[in-house]
Amino acid sequence: MPARTALLGLLDRRKEGASVCPSEVARQIGGPEWRDRMPAVHAAVDELVGEGRIALSWKGKPMVRRSGPYRISVPQE
């Protein structure tokens, strides 16, 4: 399963306003070798941020781009 599909699926299953950790996506698609999947997750995140389909934050503060630790959520309207 591509990282993009896994990420959007995880967000669809979360309650409104909830976020996911990028490592959750990597674990879903990579199993025991999930760390090897992190570059694919980061690439999917960058694409989806560019499309405006996801929002990033850390400790409740919005982020414009991925940098350091972050959480992923659906943008609030």
mmCIF file of C-alpha atoms in Angstrom:
data_model
loop_
_atom_site.group_PDB
_atom_site.id
_atom_site.type_symbol
_atom_site.label_atom_id
_atom_site.label_comp_id
_atom_site.label_asym_id
_atom_site.label_seq_id
_atom_site.Cartn_x
_atom_site.Cartn_y
_atom_site.Cartn_z
ATOM 1 C CA MET A 1 0.000 0.000 0.000
ATOM 2 C CA PRO A 2 1.421 3.404 -0.913
ATOM 3 C CA ALA A 3 2.164 5.815 1.929
ATOM 4 C CA ARG A 4 -0.301 8.355 0.547
ATOM 5 C CA THR A 5 -3.181 5.845 0.606
ATOM 6 C CA ALA A 6 -2.273 4.650 4.094
ATOM 7 C CA LEU A 7 -2.066 8.201 5.443
ATOM 8 C CA LEU A 8 -5.407 9.294 4.021
ATOM 9 C CA GLY A 9 -6.995 6.066 5.275
ATOM 10 C CA LEU A 10 -5.731 6.621 8.817
ATOM 11 C CA LEU A 11 -7.061 10.183 8.811
ATOM 12 C CA ASP A 12 -10.454 9.011 7.507
ATOM 13 C CA ARG A 13 -10.762 6.626 10.451
ATOM 14 C CA ARG A 14 -9.894 9.244 13.087
ATOM 15 C CA LYS A 15 -12.432 11.455 14.753
ATOM 16 C CA GLU A 16 -12.654 15.014 13.501
ATOM 17 C CA GLY A 17 -9.734 17.125 14.655
ATOM 18 C CA ALA A 18 -7.548 14.128 15.576
ATOM 19 C CA SER A 19 -4.043 13.757 14.193
ATOM 20 C CA VAL A 20 -1.679 10.951 13.282
ATOM 21 C CA CYS A 21 2.055 10.541 13.701
ATOM 22 C CA PRO A 22 4.077 9.882 10.562
ATOM 23 C CA SER A 23 5.488 6.752 12.210
ATOM 24 C CA GLU A 24 1.946 5.313 12.417
ATOM 25 C CA VAL A 25 1.749 5.488 8.636
ATOM 26 C CA ALA A 26 5.180 3.903 8.254
ATOM 27 C CA ARG A 27 4.252 1.100 10.654
ATOM 28 C CA GLN A 28 1.101 0.376 8.685
ATOM 29 C CA ILE A 29 2.927 0.033 5.371
ATOM 30 C CA GLY A 30 6.291 -1.268 6.565
ATOM 31 C CA GLY A 31 5.606 -3.675 9.399
ATOM 32 C CA PRO A 32 8.792 -4.553 11.304
ATOM 33 C CA GLU A 33 10.887 -2.617 8.785
ATOM 34 C CA TRP A 34 8.779 0.534 9.216
ATOM 35 C CA ARG A 35 11.773 2.861 9.617
ATOM 36 C CA ASP A 36 12.785 2.050 6.047
ATOM 37 C CA ARG A 37 9.408 3.430 4.911
ATOM 38 C CA MET A 38 9.792 6.865 6.539
ATOM 39 C CA PRO A 39 11.230 8.542 3.393
ATOM 40 C CA ALA A 40 8.129 7.439 1.451
ATOM 41 C CA VAL A 41 5.892 8.770 4.234
ATOM 42 C CA HIS A 42 7.700 12.125 4.264
ATOM 43 C CA ALA A 43 7.392 12.371 0.467
ATOM 44 C CA ALA A 44 3.652 11.639 0.650
ATOM 45 C CA VAL A 45 3.255 14.244 3.392
ATOM 46 C CA ASP A 46 5.057 16.859 1.313
ATOM 47 C CA GLU A 47 2.800 16.141 -1.681
ATOM 48 C CA LEU A 48 -0.408 16.243 0.364
ATOM 49 C CA VAL A 49 0.600 19.465 2.131
ATOM 50 C CA GLY A 50 1.257 21.011 -1.289
ATOM 51 C CA GLU A 51 -2.207 19.953 -2.410
ATOM 52 C CA GLY A 52 -3.792 21.389 0.750
ATOM 53 C CA ARG A 53 -5.238 17.995 1.726
ATOM 54 C CA ILE A 54 -3.472 17.740 5.080
ATOM 55 C CA ALA A 55 -2.223 20.109 7.763
ATOM 56 C CA LEU A 56 0.864 19.784 9.936
ATOM 57 C CA SER A 57 1.361 20.830 13.541
ATOM 58 C CA TRP A 58 3.551 20.254 16.549
ATOM 59 C CA LYS A 59 2.323 20.682 20.122
ATOM 60 C CA GLY A 60 -0.777 22.438 18.817
ATOM 61 C CA LYS A 61 1.079 24.994 16.701
ATOM 62 C CA PRO A 62 0.487 24.932 12.930
ATOM 63 C CA MET A 63 3.442 24.260 10.644
ATOM 64 C CA VAL A 64 3.736 25.459 7.045
ATOM 65 C CA ARG A 65 6.113 22.643 6.045
ATOM 66 C CA ARG A 66 7.531 19.486 7.517
ATOM 67 C CA SER A 67 10.460 20.142 9.840
ATOM 68 C CA GLY A 68 11.513 18.038 12.817
ATOM 69 C CA PRO A 69 8.734 16.254 14.709
ATOM 70 C CA TYR A 70 5.196 16.819 13.476
ATOM 71 C CA ARG A 71 1.622 15.573 13.546
ATOM 72 C CA ILE A 72 -0.705 15.235 10.555
ATOM 73 C CA SER A 73 -4.397 16.144 10.431
ATOM 74 C CA VAL A 74 -7.175 17.171 8.075
ATOM 75 C CA PRO A 75 -7.209 20.961 7.595
ATOM 76 C CA GLN A 76 -9.915 22.689 9.618
ATOM 77 C CA GLU A 77 -12.182 24.940 7.591
#
